[in-house]
Coordinates of C-alpha atoms and ligand atoms in Angstrom, one line a residue:
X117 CA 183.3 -59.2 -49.1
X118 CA 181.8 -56.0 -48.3
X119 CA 177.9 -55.7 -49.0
X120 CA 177.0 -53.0 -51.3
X121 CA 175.9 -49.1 -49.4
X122 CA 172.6 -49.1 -48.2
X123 CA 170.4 -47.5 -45.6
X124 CA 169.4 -50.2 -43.3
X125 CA 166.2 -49.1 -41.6
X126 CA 165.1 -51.1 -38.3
X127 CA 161.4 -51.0 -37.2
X128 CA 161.7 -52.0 -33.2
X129 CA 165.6 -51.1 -32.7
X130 CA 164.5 -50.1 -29.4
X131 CA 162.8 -54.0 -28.2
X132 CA 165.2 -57.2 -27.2
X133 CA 165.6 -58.8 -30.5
X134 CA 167.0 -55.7 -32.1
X135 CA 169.6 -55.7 -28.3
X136 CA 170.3 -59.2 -28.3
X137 CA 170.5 -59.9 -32.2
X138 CA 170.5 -57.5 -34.5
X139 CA 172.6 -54.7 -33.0
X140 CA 175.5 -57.6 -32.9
X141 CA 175.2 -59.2 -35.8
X142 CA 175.8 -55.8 -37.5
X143 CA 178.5 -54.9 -35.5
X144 CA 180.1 -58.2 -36.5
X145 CA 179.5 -57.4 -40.1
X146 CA 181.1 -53.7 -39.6
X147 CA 184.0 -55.7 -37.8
X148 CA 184.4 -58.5 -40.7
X149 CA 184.7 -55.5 -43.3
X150 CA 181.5 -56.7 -44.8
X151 CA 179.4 -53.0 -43.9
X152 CA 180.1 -51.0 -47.1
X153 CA 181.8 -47.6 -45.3
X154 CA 178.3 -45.5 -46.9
X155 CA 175.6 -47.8 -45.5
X156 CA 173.6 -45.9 -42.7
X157 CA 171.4 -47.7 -40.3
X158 CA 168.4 -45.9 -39.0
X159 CA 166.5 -46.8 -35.9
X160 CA 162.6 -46.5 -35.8
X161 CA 160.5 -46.8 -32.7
X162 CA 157.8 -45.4 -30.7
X163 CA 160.1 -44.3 -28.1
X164 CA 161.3 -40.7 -27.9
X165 CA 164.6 -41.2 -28.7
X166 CA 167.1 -38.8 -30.6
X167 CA 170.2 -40.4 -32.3
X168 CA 172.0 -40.2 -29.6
X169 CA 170.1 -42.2 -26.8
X170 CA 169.7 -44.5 -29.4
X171 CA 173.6 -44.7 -29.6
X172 CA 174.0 -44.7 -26.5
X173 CA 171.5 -47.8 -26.3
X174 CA 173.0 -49.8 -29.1
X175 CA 176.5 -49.3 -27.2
X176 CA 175.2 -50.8 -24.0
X177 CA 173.3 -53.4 -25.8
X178 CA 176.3 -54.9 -27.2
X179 CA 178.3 -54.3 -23.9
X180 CA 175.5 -56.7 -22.6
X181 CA 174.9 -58.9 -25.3
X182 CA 178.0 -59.5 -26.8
X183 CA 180.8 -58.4 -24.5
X184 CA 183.9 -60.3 -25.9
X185 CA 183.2 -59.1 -29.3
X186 CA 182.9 -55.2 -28.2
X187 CA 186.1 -52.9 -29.6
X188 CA 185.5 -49.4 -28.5
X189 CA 187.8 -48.6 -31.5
X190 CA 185.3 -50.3 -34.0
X191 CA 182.6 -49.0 -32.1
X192 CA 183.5 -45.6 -32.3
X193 CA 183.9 -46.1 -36.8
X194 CA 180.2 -47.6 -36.2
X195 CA 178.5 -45.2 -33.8
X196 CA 178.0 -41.9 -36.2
X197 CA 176.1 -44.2 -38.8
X198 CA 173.3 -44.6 -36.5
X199 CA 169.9 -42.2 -36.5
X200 CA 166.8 -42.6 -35.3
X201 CA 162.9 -41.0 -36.1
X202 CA 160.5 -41.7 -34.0
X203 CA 157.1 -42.6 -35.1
X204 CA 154.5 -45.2 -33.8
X205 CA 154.0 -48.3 -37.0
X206 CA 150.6 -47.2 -37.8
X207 CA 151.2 -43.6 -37.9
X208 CA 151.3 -41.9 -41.8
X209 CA 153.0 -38.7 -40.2
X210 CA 155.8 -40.9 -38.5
X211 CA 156.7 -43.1 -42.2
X212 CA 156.7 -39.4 -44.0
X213 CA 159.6 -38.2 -41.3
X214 CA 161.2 -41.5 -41.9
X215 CA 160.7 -40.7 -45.8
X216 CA 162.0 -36.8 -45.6
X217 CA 164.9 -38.5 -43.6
X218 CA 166.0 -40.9 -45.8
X219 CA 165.9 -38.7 -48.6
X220 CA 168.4 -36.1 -46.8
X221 CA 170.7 -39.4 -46.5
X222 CA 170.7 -40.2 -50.3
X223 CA 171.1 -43.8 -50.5
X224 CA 168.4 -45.2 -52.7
X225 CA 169.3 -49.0 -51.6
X226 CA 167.0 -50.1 -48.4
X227 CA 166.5 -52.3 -46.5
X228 CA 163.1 -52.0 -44.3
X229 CA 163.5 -54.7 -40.6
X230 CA 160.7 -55.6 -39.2
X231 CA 161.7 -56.3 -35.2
X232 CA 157.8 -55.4 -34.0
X233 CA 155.5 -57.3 -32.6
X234 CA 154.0 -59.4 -35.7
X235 CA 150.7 -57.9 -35.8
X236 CA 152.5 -54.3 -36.9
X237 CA 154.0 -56.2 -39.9
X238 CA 150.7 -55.6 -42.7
X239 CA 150.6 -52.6 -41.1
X240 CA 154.5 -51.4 -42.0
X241 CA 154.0 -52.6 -45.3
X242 CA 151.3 -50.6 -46.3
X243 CA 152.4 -47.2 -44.7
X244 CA 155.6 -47.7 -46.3
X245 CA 154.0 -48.0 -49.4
X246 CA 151.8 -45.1 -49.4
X247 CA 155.1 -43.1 -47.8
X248 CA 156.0 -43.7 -51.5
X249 CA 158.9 -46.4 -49.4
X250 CA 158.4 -49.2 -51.1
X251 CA 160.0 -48.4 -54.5
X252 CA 163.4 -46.5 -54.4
X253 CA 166.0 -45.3 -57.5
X254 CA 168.1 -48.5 -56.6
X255 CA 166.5 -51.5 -54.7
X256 CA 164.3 -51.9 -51.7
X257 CA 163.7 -55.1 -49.5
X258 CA 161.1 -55.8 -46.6
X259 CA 162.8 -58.3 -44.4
X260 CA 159.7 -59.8 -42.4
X261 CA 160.4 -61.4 -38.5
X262 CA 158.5 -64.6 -37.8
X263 CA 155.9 -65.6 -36.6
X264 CA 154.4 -64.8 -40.3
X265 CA 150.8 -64.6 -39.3
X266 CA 148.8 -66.7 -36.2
X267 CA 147.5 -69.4 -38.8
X268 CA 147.0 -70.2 -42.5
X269 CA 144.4 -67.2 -42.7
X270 CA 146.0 -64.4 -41.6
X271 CA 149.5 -65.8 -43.0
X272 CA 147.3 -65.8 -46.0
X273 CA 146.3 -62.3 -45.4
X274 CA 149.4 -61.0 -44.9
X275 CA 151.1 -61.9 -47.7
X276 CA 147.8 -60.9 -49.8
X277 CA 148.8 -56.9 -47.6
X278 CA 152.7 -57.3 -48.3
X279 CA 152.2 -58.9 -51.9
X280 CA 150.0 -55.8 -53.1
X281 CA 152.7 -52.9 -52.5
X282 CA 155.9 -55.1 -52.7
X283 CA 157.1 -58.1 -55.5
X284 CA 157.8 -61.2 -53.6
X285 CA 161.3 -60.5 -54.6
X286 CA 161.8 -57.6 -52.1
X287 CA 160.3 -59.6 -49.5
X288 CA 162.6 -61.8 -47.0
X289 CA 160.4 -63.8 -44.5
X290 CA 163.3 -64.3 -41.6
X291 CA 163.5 -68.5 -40.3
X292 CA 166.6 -67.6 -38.3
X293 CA 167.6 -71.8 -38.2
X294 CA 167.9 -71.8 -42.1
X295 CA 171.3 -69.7 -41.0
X296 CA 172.7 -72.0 -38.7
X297 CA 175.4 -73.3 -40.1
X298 CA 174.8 -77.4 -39.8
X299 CA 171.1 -76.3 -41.2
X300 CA 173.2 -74.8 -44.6
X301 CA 175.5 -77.7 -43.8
X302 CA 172.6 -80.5 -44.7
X303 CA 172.9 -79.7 -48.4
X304 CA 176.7 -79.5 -48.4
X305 CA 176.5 -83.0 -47.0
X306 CA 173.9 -84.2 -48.7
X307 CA 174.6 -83.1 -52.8
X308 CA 178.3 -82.6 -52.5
X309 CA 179.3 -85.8 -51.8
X310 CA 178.5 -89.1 -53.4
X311 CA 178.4 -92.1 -50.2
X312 CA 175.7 -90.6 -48.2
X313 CA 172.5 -89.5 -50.6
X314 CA 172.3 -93.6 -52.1
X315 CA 170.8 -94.5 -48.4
X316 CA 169.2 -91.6 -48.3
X317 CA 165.7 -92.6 -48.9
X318 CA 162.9 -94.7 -47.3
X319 CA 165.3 -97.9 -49.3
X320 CA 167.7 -97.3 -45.7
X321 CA 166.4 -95.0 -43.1
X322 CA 163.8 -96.1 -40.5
X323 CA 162.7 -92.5 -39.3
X324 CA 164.1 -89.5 -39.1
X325 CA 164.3 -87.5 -35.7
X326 CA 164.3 -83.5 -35.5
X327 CA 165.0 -82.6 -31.9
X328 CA 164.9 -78.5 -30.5
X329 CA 165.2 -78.4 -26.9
X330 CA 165.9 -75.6 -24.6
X331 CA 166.2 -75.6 -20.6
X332 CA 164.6 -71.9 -20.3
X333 CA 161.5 -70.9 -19.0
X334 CA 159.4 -67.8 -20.2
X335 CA 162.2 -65.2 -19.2
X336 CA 160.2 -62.4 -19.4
X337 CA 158.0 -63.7 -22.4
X338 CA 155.2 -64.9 -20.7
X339 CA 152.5 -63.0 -22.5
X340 CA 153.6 -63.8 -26.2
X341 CA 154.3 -67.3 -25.3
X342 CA 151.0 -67.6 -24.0
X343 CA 149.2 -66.5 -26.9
X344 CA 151.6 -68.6 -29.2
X345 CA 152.5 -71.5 -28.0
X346 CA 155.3 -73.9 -28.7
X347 CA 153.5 -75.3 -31.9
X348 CA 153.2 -71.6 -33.7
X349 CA 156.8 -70.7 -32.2
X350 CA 159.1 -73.1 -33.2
X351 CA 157.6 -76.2 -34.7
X352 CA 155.2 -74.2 -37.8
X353 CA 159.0 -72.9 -38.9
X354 CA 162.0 -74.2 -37.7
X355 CA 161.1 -77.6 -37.0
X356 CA 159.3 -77.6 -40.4
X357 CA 162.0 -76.6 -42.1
X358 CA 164.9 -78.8 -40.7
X359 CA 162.8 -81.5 -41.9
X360 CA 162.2 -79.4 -45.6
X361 CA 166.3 -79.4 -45.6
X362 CA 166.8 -83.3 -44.6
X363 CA 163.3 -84.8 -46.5
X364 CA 164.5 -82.3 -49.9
X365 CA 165.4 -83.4 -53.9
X366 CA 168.5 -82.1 -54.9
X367 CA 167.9 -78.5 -56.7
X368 CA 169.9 -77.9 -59.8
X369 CA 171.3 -75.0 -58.3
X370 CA 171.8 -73.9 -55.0
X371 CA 169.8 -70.5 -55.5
X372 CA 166.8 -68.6 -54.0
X373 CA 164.4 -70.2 -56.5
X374 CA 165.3 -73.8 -57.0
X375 CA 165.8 -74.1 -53.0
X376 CA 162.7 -73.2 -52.2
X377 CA 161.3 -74.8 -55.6
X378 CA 162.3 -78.5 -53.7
X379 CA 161.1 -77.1 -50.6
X380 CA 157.5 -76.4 -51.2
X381 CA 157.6 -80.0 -52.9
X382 CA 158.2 -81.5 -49.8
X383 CA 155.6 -79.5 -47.9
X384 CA 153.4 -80.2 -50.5
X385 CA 154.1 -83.8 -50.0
X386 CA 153.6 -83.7 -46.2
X387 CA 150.9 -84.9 -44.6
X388 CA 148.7 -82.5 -42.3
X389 CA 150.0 -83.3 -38.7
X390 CA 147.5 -86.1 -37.3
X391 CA 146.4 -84.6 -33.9
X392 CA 145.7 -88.3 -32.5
X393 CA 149.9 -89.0 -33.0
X394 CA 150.8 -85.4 -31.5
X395 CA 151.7 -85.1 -28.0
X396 CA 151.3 -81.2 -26.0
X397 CA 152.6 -80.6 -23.2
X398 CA 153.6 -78.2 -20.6
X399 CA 156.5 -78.2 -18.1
X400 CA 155.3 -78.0 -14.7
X401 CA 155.7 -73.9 -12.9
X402 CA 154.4 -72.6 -16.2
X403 CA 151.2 -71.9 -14.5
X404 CA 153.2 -69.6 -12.1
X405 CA 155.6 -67.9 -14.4
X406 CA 154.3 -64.2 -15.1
X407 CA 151.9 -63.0 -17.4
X408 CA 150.5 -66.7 -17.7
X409 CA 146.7 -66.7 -16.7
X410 CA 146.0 -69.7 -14.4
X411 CA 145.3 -72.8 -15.3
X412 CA 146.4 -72.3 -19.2
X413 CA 146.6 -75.0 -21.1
X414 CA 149.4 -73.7 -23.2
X415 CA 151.4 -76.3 -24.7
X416 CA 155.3 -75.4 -24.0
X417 CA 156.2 -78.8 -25.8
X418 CA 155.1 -80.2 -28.8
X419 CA 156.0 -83.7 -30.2
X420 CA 154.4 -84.7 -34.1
X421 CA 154.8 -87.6 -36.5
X422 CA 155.0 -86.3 -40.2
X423 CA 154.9 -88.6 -43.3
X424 CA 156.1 -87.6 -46.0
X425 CA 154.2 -89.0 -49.4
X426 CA 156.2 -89.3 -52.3
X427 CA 158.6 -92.4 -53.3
X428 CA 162.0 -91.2 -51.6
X429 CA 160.4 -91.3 -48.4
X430 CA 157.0 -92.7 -48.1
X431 CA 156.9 -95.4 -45.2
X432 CA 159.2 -92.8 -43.4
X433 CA 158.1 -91.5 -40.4
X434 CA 160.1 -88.4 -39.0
X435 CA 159.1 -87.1 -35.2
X436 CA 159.5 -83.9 -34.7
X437 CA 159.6 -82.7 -30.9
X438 CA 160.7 -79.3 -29.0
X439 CA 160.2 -77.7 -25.9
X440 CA 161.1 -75.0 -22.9
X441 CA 162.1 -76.0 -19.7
X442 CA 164.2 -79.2 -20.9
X443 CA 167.2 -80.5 -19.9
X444 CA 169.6 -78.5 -22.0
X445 CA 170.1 -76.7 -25.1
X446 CA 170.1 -78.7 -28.0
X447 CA 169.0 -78.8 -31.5
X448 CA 169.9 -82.0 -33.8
X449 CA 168.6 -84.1 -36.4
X450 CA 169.0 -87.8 -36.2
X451 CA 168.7 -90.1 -39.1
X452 CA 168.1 -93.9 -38.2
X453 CA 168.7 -96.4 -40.3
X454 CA 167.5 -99.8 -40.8
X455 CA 168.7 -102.6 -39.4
X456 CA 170.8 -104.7 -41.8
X457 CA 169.2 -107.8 -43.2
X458 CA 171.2 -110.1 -42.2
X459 CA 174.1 -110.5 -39.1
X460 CA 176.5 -113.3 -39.5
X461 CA 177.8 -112.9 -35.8
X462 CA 176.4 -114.0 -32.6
X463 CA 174.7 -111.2 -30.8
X464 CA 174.1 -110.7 -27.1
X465 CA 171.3 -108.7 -27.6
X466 CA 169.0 -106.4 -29.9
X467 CA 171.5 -104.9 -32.4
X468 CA 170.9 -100.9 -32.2
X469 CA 170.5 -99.3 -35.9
X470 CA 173.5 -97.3 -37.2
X471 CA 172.8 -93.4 -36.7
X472 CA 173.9 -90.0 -38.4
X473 CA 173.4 -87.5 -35.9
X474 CA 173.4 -84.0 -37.3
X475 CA 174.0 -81.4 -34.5
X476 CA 173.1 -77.7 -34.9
X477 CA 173.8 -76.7 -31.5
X478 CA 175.8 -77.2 -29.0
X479 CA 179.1 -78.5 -30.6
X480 CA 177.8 -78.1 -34.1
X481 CA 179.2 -80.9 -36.0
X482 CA 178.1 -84.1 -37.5
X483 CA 178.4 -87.8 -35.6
X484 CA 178.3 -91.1 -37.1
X485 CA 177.4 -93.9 -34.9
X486 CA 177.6 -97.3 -36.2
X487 CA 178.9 -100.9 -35.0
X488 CA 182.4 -101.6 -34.9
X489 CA 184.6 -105.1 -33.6
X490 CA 185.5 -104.5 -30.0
X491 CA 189.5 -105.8 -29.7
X492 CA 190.1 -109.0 -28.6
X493 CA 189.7 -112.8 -29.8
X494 CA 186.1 -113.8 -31.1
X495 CA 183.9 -110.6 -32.5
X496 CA 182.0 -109.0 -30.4
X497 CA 180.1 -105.7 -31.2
X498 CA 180.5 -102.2 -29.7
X499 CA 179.5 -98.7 -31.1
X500 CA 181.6 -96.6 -32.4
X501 CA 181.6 -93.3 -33.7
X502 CA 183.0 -90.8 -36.3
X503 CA 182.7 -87.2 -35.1
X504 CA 182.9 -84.3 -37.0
X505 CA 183.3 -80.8 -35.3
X506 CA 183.4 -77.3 -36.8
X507 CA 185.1 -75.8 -34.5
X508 CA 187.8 -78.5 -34.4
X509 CA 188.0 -78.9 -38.3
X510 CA 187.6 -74.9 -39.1
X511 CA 189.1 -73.3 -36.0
X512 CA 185.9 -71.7 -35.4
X513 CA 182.3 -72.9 -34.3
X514 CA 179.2 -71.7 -36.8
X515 CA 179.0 -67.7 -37.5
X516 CA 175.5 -66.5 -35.5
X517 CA 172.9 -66.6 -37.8
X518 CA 171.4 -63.1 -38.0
X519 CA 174.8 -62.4 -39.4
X520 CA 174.5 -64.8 -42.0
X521 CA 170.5 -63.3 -42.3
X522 CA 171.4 -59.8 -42.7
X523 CA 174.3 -59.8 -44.9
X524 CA 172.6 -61.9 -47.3
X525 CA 169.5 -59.5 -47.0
X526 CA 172.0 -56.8 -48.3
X527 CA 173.4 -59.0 -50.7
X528 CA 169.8 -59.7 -52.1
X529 CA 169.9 -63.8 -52.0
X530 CA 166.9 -65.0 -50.5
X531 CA 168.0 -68.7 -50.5
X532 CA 167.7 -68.7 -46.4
X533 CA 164.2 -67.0 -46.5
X534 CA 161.2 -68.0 -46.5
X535 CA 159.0 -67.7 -49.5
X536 CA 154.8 -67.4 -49.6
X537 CA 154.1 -70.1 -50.7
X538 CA 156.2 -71.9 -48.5
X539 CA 155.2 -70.6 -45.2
X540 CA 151.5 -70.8 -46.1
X541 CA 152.6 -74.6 -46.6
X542 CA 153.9 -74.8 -43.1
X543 CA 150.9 -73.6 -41.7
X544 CA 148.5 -76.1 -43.4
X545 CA 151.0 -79.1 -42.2
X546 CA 150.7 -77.8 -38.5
X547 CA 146.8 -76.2 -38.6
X548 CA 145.0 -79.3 -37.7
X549 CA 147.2 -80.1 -34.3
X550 CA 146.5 -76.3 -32.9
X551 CA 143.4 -76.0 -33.7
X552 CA 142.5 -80.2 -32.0
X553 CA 144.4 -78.8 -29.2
X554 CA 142.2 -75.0 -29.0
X555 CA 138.7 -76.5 -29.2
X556 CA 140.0 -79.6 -26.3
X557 CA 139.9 -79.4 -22.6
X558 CA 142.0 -81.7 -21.5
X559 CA 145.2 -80.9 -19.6
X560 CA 148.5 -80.2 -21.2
X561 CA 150.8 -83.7 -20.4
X562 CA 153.1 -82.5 -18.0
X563 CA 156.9 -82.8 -17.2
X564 CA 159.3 -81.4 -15.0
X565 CA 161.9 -79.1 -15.9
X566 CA 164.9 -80.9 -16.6
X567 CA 163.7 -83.7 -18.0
X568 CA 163.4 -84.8 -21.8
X569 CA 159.9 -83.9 -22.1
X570 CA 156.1 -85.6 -21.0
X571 CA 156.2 -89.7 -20.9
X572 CA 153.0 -89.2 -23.2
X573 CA 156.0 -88.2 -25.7
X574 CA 158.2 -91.3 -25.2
X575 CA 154.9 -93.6 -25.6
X576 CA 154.2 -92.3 -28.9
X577 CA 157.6 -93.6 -30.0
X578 CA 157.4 -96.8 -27.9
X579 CA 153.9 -97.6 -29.9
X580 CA 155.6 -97.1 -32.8
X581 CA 158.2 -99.6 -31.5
X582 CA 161.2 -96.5 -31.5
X583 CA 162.9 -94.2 -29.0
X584 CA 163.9 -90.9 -28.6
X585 CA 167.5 -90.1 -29.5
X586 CA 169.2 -88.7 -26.1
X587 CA 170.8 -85.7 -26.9
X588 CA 174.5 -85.1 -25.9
X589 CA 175.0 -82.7 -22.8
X590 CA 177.3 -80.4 -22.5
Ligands
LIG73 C1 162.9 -68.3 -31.6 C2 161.7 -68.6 -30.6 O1 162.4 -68.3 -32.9 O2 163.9 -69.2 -31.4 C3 162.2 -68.8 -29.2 O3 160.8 -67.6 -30.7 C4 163.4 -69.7 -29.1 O4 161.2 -69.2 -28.3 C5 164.5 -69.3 -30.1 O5 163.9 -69.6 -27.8 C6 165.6 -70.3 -30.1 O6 166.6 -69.9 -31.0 P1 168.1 -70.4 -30.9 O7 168.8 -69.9 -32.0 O8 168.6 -69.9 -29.6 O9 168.0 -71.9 -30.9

């Protein structure tokens, strides 16, 4: 379905994530037929660029970044739809050339993309505003990158900035995970089906797992990882909100409001991270990688124990753990169940708890692993396992999220955004663990690259007399 025309403003188109993601996820969408033929994109950096460097960049950028998908044919319908005005983001003269030039191309729709580093993003907001941007003839939204703010103050400061000049319903706070397709797939699993939500409560489940791994390093982002940190990165967002999307009540309708209605609940519920049943840690070469000032004590991995405190799941505990420089790339959740009451067979030895494993990436899909009779006379137990695979069962593996993220930007459903409220509840869940960790001195616990993370992580399961689900390699 094609979105409706709009001018599609990026802030940053000049920086990596506009290259790596942006740039192809809208070429995609102009692919796909979903780019209404009058919606112009306009590029706003810094740099000084005229449109057609900045043509000439996007075209190399998605030689680079997304070489099988590249069509010089489509390229060429694409390439005249690009402009660019150059202007620094706090710079009142630069957001009146981008006003006069928006004007001259007459769509009132916008779209406003913030791809700058996060401190610009009050600062956008309010020039935009007093460039009169923030209020067009047809509709305007602010999509907002993450990380939204460095803590529960300045989150709370910038949406007090964004919230003055724009009504939370123009505003789309970007969690990238939301749009992978097992994260949307949690609720299609979960309220569209009648055998799995009866066990899904603290009645049948032992603990929940939520598992982001990923074997790189810094890769050039040594300086903003080492202000952030793996608990501000990935953990105060997407972490947080794989366990929103598994812990959730069913909303009465799959919409922006209700979503994020259930959501907040289950923040709300949450208990603050306890720092004593946290584990940080740092993979060992950090320390060397560039841009990282010796001897920091930056965590690179994270592992937390959330409870949740309200009657589906109290008693629950869900681990959360992620972390650079791991043995591969892998994002899943894994519900454990109980152990059944009673087994009438004879057992060799400790029976292992049945196990929905829900896999975001690689080889998205979702895996059931129970216990099953192994052939032959007598019964003796083996696991089993029922896989499902999207590329197998659809002929094609999970769309890339920004896709997903910027069409339903110009479709105006928030449902995979974030909302205030919401991410100011994130940051009171993971406050207490950065801030133990900031005014500490002890060493990070370290690991080596490769591995599954710091032993440190694996005790805090062990005390709590559980394990860490090994991921499946690729
Ligand atoms: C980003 C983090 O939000 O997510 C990165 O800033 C991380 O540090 C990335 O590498 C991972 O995203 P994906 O989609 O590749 O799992």
């Amino acid at each position: 379905m094609a979105t409706p025309a709009c001018t599609f403003v990026i802030f940053g188109i000049t920086g990596d994530l506009a290259a790596r993601k942006l740039m192809p996820a809208v070429f995609e969408l102009h692919k796909q037929g979903s780019l209404h033929p009058d919606t112009r994109l306009v590029g706003y950096s810094r740099r000084d660029w005229d449109d057609a460097k900045l043509r000439d960049e996007v075209k190399k950028a998605l030689k680079k970044f997304a070489p099988k998908a590249f069509d010089e044919a489509a390229w060429e319908g694409l390439a005249p739809r690009f402009s660019f005005v150059s202007g620094g983001y706090d710079d009142a003269a630069g957001f009146s050339r981008l006003a006069e030039h928006l004007d001259s191309l007459g769509h009132p729709n916008r779209i406003f993309y913030t791809s700058t580093p996060p401190s610009t993003y009050g600062g956008i907001a309010l020039h935009l505003a007093n460039a009169g941007l923030n209020r067009s003839g047809g509709w305007t939204r602010l999509v907002i990158e993450k990380p939204f703010g460095n803590d529960l103050e300045s989150a709370r400061e910038l949406n007090k900035i964004v919230l003055e000049h724009f009504d939370e319903s123009q505003v789309y706070r970007i969690d990238h995970y939301l749009a992978k397709e097992t994260a949307q797939n949690i609720a299609a699993l979960r309220f569209a089906n009648t055998i799995f939500e009866p066990t899904w409560n603290s009645q049948y489940v032992d603990h929940v797992q939520v598992t982001m791994a990923e074997p790189m390093g810094m890769e050039g982002r040594g300086g903003f990882y080492d202000e952030t940190g793996v608990v501000r990165d990935v953990i105060q967002n997407h972490l947080l909100q794989l366990v929103a999307l598994t812990a959730t009540e069913p909303p009465s309708r799959y919409d922006a409001r209700s979503v994020r209605d259930e959501k907040v609940k289950v923040f709300q519920a949450m208990t603050c991270a306890d720092p004593a049943a946290s584990v940080i840690g740092q993979y060992r070469g950090y320390r060397d990688e560039p841009d990282i000032p010796d001897g920091s004590r930056q965590g690179t991995y994270a592992a937390l124990e959330l409870t949740i405190s309200n009657w589906r799941w109290a008693g629950v505990p869900f681990f959360i753990r992620s972390g650079k420089g791991l043995r591969s790339k892998s994002s899943e959740i894994v519900v454990v169940y109980k152990r059944p009451p009673h087994i009438p067979f004879e057992l060799r030895g400790p029976v292992k708890p049945d196990r929905m494993i829900l896999r975001l990436q690689p080889n998205e899909g979702i895996s059931l692993r129970f216990l099953a009779k192994k052939p032959g006379q007598g019964v003796s137990l083996s696991r089993a396992s029922m896989d499902f695979y999207y590329d197998e069962e659809f002929n094609k593996g999970g769309r890339d999220a920004y896709e997903t993220l910027l069409e339903d930007a110009m479709m105006g459903d928030a449902t995979l955004f974030m909302r205030a409220d919401e991410v100011e509840a994130q940051w009171r869940i993971v406050e207490p663990v950065i801030s133990t960790w900031e005014n500490a001195a002890d060493d990070p616990a370290f690991y080596e690259r490769g591995s599954w993370g710091p032993d440190e992580a694996d005790d805090l399961m062990i005390k709590s007399g559980r394990s860490w689900h090994v991921p499946q390699v690729d």
